[in-house]
Protein backbone atom coordinates (compact mmCIF):
# COMPACT_ATOMS: atom_id res chain seq x y z
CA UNK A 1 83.29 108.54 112.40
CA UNK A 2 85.59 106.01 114.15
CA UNK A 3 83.18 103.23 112.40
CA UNK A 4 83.19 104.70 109.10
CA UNK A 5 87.57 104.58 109.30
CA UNK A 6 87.59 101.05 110.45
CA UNK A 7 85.35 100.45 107.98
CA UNK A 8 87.23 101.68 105.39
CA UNK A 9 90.34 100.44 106.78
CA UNK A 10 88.92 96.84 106.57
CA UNK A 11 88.50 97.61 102.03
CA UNK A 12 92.03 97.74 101.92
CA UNK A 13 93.64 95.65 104.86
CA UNK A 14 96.69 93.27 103.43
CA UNK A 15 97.63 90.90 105.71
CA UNK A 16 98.23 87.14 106.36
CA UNK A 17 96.62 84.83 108.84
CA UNK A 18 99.76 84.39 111.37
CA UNK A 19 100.22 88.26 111.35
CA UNK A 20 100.44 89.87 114.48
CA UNK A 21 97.36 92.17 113.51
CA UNK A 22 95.41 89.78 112.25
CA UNK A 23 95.88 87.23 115.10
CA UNK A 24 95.38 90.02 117.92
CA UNK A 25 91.97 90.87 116.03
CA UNK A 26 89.16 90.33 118.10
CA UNK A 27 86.90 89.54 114.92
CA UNK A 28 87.70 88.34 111.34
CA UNK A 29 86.68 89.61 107.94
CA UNK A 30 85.56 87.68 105.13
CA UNK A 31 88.66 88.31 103.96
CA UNK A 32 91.10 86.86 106.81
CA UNK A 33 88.94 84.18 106.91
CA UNK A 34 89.61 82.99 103.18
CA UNK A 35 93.07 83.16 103.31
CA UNK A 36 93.03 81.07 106.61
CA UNK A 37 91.31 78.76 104.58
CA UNK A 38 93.71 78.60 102.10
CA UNK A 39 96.64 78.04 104.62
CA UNK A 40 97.94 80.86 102.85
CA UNK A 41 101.22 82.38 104.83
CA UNK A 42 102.78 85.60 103.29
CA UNK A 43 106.09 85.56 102.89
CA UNK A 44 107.14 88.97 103.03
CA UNK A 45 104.44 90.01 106.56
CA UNK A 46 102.75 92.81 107.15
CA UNK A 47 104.46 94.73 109.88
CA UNK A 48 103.11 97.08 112.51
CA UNK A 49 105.88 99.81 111.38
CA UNK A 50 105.04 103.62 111.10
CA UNK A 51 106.05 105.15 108.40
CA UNK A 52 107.81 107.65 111.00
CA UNK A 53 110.34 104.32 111.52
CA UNK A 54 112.02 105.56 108.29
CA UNK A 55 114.00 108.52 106.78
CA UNK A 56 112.53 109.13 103.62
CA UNK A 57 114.73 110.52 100.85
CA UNK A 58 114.58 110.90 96.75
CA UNK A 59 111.51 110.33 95.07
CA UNK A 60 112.27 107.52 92.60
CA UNK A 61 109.42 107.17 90.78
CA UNK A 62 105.25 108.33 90.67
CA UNK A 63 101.99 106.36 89.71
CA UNK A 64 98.46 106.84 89.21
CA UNK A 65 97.76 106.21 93.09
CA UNK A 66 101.69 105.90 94.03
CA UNK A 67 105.00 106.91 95.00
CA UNK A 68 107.91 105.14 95.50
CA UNK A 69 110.62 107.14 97.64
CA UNK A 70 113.71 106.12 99.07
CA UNK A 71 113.55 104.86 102.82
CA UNK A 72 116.06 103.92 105.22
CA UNK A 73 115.20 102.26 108.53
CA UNK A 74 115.91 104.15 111.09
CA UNK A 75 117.04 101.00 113.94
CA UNK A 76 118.58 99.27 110.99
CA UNK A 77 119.80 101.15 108.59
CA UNK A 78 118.44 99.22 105.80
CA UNK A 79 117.52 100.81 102.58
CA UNK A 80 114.11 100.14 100.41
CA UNK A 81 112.05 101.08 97.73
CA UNK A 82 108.92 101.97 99.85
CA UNK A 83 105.64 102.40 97.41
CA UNK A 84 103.70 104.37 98.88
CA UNK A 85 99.77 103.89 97.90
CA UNK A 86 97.14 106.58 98.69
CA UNK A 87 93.94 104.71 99.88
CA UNK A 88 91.73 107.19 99.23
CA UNK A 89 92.67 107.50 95.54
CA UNK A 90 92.67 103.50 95.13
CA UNK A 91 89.18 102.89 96.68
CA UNK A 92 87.69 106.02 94.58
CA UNK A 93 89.32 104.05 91.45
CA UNK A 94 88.53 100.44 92.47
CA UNK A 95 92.10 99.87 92.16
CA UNK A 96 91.94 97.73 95.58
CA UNK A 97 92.03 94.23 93.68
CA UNK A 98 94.77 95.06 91.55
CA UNK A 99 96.67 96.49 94.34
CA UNK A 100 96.75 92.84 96.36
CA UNK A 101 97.14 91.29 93.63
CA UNK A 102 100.24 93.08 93.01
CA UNK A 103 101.00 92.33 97.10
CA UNK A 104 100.41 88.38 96.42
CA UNK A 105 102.06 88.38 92.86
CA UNK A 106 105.46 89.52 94.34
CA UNK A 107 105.19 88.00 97.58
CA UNK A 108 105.16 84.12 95.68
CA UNK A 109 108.16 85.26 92.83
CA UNK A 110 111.37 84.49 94.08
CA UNK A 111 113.91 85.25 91.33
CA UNK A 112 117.17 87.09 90.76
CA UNK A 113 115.83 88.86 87.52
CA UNK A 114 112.52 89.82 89.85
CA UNK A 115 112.43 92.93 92.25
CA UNK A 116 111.70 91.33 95.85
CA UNK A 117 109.32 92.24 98.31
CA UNK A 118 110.32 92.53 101.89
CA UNK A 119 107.15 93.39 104.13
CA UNK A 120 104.37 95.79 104.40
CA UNK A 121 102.36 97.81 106.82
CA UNK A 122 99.87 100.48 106.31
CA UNK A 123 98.31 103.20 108.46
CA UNK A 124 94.57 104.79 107.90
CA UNK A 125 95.76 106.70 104.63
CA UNK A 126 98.05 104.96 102.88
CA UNK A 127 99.34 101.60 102.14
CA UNK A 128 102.94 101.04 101.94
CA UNK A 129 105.29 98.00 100.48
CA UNK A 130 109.08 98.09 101.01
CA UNK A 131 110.68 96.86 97.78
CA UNK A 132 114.63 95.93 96.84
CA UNK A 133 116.12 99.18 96.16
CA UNK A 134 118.06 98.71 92.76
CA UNK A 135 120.64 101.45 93.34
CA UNK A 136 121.57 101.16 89.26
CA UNK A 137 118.49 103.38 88.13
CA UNK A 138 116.51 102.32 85.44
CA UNK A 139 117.67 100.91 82.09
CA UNK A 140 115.77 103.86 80.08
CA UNK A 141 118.40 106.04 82.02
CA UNK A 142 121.24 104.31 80.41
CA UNK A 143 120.23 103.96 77.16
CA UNK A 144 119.46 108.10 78.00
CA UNK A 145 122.87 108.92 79.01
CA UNK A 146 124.99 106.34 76.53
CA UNK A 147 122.84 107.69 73.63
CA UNK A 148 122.31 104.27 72.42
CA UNK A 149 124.04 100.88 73.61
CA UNK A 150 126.24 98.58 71.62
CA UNK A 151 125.41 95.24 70.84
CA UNK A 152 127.40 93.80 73.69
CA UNK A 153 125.82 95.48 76.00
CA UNK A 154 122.17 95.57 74.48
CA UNK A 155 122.57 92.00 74.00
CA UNK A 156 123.17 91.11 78.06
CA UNK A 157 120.64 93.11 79.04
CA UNK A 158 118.07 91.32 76.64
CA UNK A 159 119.58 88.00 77.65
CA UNK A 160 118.32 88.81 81.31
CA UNK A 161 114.73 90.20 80.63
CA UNK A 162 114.48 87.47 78.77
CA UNK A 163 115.64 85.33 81.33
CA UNK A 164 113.23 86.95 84.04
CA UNK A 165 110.19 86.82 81.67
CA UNK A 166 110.85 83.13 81.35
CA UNK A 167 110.65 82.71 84.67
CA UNK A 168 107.66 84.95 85.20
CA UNK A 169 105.39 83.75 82.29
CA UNK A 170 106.55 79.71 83.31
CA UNK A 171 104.35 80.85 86.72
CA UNK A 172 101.57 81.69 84.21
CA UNK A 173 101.88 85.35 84.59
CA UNK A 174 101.83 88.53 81.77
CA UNK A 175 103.32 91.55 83.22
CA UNK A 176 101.82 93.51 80.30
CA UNK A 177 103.87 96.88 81.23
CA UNK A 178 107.19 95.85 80.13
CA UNK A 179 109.01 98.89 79.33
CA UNK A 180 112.57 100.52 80.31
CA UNK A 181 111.27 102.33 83.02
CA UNK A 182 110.35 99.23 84.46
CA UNK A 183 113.62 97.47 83.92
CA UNK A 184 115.85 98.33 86.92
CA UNK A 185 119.62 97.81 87.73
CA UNK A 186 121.71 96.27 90.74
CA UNK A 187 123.95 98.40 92.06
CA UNK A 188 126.63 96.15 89.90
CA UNK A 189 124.56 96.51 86.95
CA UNK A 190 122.04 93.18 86.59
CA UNK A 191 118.35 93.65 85.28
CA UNK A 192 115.89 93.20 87.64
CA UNK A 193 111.61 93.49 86.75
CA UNK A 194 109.67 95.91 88.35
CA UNK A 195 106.64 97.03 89.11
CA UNK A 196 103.29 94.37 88.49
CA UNK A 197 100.49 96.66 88.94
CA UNK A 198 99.15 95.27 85.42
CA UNK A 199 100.08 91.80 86.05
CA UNK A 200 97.52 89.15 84.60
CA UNK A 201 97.86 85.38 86.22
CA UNK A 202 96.42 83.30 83.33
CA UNK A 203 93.97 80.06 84.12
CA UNK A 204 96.82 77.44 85.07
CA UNK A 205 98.83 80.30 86.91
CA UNK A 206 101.10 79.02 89.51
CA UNK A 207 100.88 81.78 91.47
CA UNK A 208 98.07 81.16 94.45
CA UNK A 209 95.34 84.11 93.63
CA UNK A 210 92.77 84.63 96.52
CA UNK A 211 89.00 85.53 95.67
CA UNK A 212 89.22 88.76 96.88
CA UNK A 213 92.25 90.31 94.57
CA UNK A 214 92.47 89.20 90.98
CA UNK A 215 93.15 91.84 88.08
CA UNK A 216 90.32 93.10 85.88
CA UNK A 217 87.40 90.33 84.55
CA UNK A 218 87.66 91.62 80.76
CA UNK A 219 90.23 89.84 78.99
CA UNK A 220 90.83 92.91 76.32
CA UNK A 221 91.04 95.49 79.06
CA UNK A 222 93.53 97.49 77.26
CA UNK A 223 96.69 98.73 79.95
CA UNK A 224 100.52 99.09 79.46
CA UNK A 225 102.71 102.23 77.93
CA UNK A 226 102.10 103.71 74.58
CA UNK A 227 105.17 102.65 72.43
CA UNK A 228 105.43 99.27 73.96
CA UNK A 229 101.84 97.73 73.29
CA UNK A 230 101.20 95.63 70.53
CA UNK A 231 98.80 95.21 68.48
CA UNK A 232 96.93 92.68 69.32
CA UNK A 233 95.75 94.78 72.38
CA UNK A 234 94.91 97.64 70.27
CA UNK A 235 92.57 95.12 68.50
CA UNK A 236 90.62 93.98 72.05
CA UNK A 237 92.26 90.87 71.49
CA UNK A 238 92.26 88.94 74.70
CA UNK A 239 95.93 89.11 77.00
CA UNK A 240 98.98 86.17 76.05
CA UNK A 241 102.52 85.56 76.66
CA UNK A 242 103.60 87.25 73.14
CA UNK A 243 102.11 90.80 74.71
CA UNK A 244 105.51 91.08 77.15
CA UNK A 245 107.60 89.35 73.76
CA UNK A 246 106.14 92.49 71.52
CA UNK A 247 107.51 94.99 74.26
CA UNK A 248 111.09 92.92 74.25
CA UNK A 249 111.36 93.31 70.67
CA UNK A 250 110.55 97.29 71.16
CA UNK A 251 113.48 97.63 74.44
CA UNK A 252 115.89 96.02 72.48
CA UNK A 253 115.18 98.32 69.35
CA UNK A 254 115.24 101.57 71.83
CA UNK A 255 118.35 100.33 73.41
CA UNK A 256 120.66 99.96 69.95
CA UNK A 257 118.52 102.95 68.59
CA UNK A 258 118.36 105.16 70.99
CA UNK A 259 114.60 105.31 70.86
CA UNK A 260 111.53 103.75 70.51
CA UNK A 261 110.41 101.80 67.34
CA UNK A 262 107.10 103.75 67.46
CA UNK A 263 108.26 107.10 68.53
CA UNK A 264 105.97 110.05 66.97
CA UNK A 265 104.49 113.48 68.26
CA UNK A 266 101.23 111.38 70.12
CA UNK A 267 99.56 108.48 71.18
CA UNK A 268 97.60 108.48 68.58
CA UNK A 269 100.43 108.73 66.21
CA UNK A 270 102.11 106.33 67.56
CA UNK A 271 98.75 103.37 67.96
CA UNK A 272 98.42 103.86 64.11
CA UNK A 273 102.06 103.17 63.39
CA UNK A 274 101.83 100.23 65.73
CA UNK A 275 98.64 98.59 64.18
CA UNK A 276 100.36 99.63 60.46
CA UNK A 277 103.70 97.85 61.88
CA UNK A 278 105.24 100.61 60.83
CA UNK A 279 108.89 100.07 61.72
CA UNK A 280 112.43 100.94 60.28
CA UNK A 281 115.87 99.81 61.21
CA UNK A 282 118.72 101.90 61.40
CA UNK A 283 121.52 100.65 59.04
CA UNK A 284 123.91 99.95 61.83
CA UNK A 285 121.85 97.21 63.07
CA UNK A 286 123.50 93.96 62.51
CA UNK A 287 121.68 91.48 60.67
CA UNK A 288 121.27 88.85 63.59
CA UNK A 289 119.83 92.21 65.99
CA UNK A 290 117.38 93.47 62.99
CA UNK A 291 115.74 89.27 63.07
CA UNK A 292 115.53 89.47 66.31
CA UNK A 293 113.52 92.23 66.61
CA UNK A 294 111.71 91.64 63.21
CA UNK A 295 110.79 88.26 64.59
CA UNK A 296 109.39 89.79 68.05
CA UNK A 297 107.51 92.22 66.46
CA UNK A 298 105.67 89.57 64.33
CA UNK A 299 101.54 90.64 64.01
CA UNK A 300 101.02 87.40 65.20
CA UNK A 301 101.89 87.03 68.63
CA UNK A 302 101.58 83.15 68.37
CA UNK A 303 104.94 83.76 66.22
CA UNK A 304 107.09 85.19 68.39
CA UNK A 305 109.98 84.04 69.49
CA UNK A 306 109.08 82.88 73.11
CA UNK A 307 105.67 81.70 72.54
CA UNK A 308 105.43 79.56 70.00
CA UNK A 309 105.13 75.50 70.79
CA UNK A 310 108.91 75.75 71.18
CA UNK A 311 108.72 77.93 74.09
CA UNK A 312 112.02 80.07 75.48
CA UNK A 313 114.17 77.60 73.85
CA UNK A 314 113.22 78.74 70.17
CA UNK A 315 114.28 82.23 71.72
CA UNK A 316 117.40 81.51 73.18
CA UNK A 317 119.05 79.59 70.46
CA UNK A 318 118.63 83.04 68.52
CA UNK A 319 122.07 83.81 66.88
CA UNK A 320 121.69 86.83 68.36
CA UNK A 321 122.54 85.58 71.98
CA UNK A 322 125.03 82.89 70.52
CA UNK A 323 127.66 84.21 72.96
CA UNK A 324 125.39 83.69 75.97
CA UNK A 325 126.32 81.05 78.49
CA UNK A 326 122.19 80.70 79.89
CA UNK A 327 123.48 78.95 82.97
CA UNK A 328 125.77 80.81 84.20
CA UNK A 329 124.03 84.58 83.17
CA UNK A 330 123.71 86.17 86.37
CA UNK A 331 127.13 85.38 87.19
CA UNK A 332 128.73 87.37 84.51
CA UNK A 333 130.10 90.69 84.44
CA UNK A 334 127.57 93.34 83.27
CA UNK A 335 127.85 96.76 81.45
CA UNK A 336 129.77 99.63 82.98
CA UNK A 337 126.73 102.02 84.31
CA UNK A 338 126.41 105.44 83.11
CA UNK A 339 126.43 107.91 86.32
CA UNK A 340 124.72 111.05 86.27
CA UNK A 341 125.55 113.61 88.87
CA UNK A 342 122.14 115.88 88.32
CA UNK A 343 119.63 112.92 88.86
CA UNK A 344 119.51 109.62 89.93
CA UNK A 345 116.76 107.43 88.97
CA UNK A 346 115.86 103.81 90.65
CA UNK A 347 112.53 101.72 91.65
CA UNK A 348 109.77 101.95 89.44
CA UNK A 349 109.43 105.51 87.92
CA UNK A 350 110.59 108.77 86.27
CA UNK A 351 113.78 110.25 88.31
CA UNK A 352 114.03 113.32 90.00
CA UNK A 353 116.89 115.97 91.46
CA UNK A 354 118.60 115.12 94.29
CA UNK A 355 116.89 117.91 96.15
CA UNK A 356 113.42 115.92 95.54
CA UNK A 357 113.22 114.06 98.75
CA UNK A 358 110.46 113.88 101.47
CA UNK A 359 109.84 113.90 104.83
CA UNK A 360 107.59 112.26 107.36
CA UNK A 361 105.43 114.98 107.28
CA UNK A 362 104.62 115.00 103.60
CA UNK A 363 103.02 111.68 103.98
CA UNK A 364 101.42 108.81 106.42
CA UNK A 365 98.73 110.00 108.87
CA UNK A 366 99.85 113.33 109.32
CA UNK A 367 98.72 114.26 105.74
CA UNK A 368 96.99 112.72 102.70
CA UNK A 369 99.81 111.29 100.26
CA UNK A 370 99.62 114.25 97.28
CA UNK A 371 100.52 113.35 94.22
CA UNK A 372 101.06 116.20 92.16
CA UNK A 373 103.90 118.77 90.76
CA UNK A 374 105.67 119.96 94.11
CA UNK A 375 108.36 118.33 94.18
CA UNK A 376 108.55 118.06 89.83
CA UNK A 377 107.25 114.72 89.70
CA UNK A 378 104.33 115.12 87.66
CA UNK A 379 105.78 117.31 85.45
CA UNK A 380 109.19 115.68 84.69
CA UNK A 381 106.92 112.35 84.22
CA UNK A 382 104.12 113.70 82.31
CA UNK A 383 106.56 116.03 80.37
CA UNK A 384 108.57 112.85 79.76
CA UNK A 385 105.48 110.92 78.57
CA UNK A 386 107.04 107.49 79.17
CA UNK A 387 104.65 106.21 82.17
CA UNK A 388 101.24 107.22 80.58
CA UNK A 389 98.82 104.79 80.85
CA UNK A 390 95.61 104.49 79.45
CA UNK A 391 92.40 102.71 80.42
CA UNK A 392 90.66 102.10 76.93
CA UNK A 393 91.44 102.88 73.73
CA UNK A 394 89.34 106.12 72.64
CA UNK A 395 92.14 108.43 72.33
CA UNK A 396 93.25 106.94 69.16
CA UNK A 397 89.97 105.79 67.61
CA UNK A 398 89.67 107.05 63.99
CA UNK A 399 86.52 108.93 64.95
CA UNK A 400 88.71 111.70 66.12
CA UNK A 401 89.45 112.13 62.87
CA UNK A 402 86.56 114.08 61.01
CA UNK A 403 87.80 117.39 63.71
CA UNK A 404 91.13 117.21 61.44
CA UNK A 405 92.30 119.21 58.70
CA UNK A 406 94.49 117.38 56.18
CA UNK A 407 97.83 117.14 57.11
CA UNK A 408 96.71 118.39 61.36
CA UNK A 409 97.81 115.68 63.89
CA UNK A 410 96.68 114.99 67.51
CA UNK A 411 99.08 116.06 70.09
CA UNK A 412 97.11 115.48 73.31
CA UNK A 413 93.72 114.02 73.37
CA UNK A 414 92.10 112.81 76.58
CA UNK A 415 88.48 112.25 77.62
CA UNK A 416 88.08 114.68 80.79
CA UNK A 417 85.09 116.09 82.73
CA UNK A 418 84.27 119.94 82.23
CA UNK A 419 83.42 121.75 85.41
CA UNK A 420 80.74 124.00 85.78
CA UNK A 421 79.12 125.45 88.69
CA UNK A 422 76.75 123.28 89.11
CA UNK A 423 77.34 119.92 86.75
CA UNK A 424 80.04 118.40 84.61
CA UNK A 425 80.34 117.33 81.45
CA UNK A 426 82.58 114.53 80.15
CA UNK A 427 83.86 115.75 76.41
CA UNK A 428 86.92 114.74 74.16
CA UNK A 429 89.77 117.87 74.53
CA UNK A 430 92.09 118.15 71.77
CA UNK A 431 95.24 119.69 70.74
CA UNK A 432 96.67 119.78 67.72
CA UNK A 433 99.82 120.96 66.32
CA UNK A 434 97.71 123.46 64.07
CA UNK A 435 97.63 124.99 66.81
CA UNK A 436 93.99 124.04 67.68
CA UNK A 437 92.55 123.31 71.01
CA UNK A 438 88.80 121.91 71.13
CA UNK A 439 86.58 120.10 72.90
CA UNK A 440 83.92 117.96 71.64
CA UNK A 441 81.08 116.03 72.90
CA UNK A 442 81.82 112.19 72.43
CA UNK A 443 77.82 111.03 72.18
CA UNK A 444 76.89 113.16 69.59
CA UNK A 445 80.53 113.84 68.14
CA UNK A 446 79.95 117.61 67.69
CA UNK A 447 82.66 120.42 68.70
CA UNK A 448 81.15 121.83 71.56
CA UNK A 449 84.25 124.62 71.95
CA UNK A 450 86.91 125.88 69.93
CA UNK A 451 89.19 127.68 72.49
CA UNK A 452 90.56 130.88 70.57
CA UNK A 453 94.87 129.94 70.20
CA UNK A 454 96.96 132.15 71.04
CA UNK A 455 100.81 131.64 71.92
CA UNK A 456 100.56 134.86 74.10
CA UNK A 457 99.99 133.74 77.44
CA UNK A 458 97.80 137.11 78.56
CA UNK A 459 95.44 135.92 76.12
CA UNK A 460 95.76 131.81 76.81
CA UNK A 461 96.91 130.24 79.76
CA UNK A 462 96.84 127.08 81.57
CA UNK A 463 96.56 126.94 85.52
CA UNK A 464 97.18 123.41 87.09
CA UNK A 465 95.68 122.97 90.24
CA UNK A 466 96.23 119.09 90.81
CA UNK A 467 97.03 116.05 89.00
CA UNK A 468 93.96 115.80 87.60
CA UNK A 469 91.87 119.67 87.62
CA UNK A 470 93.53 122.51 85.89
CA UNK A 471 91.92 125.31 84.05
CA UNK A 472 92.58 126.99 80.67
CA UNK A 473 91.85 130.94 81.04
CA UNK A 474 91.03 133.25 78.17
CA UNK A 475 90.38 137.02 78.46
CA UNK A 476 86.36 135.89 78.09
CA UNK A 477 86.29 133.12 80.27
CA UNK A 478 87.63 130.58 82.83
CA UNK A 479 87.51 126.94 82.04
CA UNK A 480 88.01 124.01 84.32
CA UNK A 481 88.84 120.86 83.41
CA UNK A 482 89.56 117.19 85.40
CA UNK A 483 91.42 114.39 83.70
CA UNK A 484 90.90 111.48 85.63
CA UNK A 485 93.94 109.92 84.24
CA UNK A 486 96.37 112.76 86.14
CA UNK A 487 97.74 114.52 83.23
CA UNK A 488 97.27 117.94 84.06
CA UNK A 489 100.97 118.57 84.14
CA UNK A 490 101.21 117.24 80.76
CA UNK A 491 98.21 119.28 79.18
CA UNK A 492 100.48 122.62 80.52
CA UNK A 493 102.96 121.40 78.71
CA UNK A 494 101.71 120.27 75.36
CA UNK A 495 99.84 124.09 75.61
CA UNK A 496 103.05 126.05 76.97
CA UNK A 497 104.85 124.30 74.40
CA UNK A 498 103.36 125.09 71.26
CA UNK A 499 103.05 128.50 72.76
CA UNK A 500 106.82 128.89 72.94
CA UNK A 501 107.62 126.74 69.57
């Protein structure tokens, strides 16, 4: 057993050569041995902390294999944004080589529009990396509160993305999950970029990649947040600088709008409108604002403002940022944040009450990190919809289509594995806003189940059981479900909420 854990402790170990771990090690992996190779120092080292070291408070944010939680050092006092990554979850997923490649992405970007990295340390069940806590929240919570932004305001914050994403795609990097959750604030209000779990270094990156963590192989592997991916990725076209330029034009839409350029009931909805371009400005919009975002949200990303042969220059003689002094942007004063005293939001997710904190004992090697609905994470996220992310693009592929009625839409639609007692079955469940709830078999594209509706819950109801199993019961029968993607909190709600329409 003690083999087996060091074993598996060796899949996920991050570490540089001169760490004290790694230099007390009696032997060296393949791995350690590469990066000595490469004379490769992290900047931000892996410590030999405990996660017991810290008092963990609010949950900022939740991920696929992650949390990110407030944590203050005990000896210090100094405050981070600790992600917290669940091992187990991230070998099961082969996430480990975009996980390290998030560690050596952040640990090489050194920039005031760029959350920082301070050190990491891990323990046999989770990994853990202590990020700059941006005490302003999220930028999706202040177009939230403020309704919509004015110009003024809308217009510095896009002046410092696009600052940051100059930066960022001048080390030949995408982020490819540029989005306002993702878009944090200083406690004085500046725009900081968060979270590069889908980062993709291109060929002449800057950034020193080591064999054994580089993102995914396939060049159209489709990732990033529903309303904010464009269409070229929709199409399997291969990743480029315009992908993160698509997404700018969409923020600065949502934050003079209010919402989304995209917005509709589902994914699916909203890929179609995407790929049709299928966009409308609000009359408000001032005419340099609506060619800014027209021009971003050109098909053709070699168009855009940002990546064509005139590079970030093209962008930032816009008239739209006229009244921006470039270099002297991080000096000036930003927008007045919006408080909110029933949630505060920060580092890399959907927010959460103040009584949604943890403790020690939640997490580390006293127990398995759990990411599910106990504290309202998963629901509030999955509920919100804004940090779904998908791993291909089946949910929205027109063969869905012949299981419609004229004039039915999709509301949720995920491939997911039905249990039975003793195999599974992967099959397409759908929900539609007929209401109709179905589930088909993708091979041979024939309903395999029509779940009888009802909006009584003694006759239909939904039982979530993790992130990823729940079960839909009828008076006949029991059915359990897993959706690999985590969005059992969201499937209760799509259900409960037609139910209570």
């Amino acid at each position: 057993m003690l083999a087996m854990e060091k074993d598996f402790d060796s899949k996920l170990r991050i570490e540089s050569s001169d760490s004290p771990s790694s230099s007390s090690s009696s032997t060296s992996s393949n791995n350690e041995n590469v990066l000595r190779s490469k004379s490769f120092a992290f900047r931000a080292p892996q410590e030999n902390f405990s996660i017991q070291d810290f008092e963990l408070g609010k949950i900022y944010g939740v991920g696929s294999y992650s949390k990110v939680v407030r944590a203050k050092k005990k000896d210090t006092g100094g405050v981070f944004a600790m992600k917290i990554m669940d091992k187990k979850f991230i070998t099961k997923e082969n996430k480990t080589a975009y996980v390290k490649l998030e560690r050596i992405v952040l640990d090489q970007l050194d920039h005031p529009g760029v959350v920082r990295l301070y050190f990491t340390f891990q323990d046999s069940l989770s990994l853990y990396m202590a990020l700059e806590s941006c005490e302003g929240g999220e930028l999706f919570d202040q177009i939230t509160r403020k309704g919509r932004l004015s110009e003024d305001e809308a217009r510095f914050y896009a002046a410092e993305i696009v600052d940051a994403l100059e930066y960022i795609h001048s080390m030949g990097l995408i982020h490819r999950d540029i989005k306002p959750e993702n878009l944090l604030l200083t406690a004085e209000g500046h725009i900081k970029i968060a979270d590069f779990g889908s980062v993709k270094p291109m060929q002449d990156s800057r950034i020193t990649v080591l064999p054994n963590a580089s993102s995914d192989d396939k060049a159209c592997t489709f990732v990033g947040t529903a309303a904010y991916v464009p269409p070229e990725v929709l199409n399997s076209s291969p990743a480029t600088f315009g992908n993160d330029l698509w997404a700018l034009g969409c923020i600065l839409y949502q934050m003079l709008s209010g919402t989304s350029p995209f917005k509709d009931a589902s994914e699916w909805l909203i890929f179609q409108r995407i790929i049709a371009r299928d966009v409308r400005f609000p009359d408000y919009f001032s005419d340099e604002a609506r060619d800014l975002i027209d021009r971003l949200l050109d098909m053709d990303p070699c168009r855009r403002p940002g990546a064509g042969l005139d590079g970030y220059a093209a962008l930032k003689m816009h008239p739209f940022f006229k009244e921006i002094d470039w270099n002297n942007l991080r000096e000036q004063t930003p927008p007045k944040l919006a408080l909110n005293q029933m949630a505060h939001r920060g580092g890399g997710g959907r927010g959460h009450d103040n009584d949604s904190s943890w403790n020690p004992s939640h997490i580390g090697d006293n127990t398995a990190v759990q990411i599910d609905g106990s504290h309202g994470v998963s629901q509030s996220a999955e509920l919100s919809g804004h940090i779904t992310r998908l791993a291909s693009i089946d949910s929205f592929d027109s063969k869905w289509q012949q299981f419609l009625d004229p004039g039915e839409s999709v509301l949720m639609i995920s491939m997911v594995k039905k249990l039975q007692k003793l195999t599974t079955k992967k099959v397409q469940l759908i929900l539609t806003n007929k209401p109709k709830l179905i589930y088909v078999d993708p091979s041979k594209l024939v309903v395999k189940g029509n779940i009888i509706w009802s909006d009584n819950s003694d006759d239909l109801s939904f039982q979530v059981t993790s992130p990823s199993h729940f079960k839909i019961c009828t008076p006949k029968k029991v059915m359990s479900f897993e959706d690999t993607k985590q969005r059992a909190w969201q499937w209760k709600k799509a259900i409960e909420g037609l139910q209570n329409r």
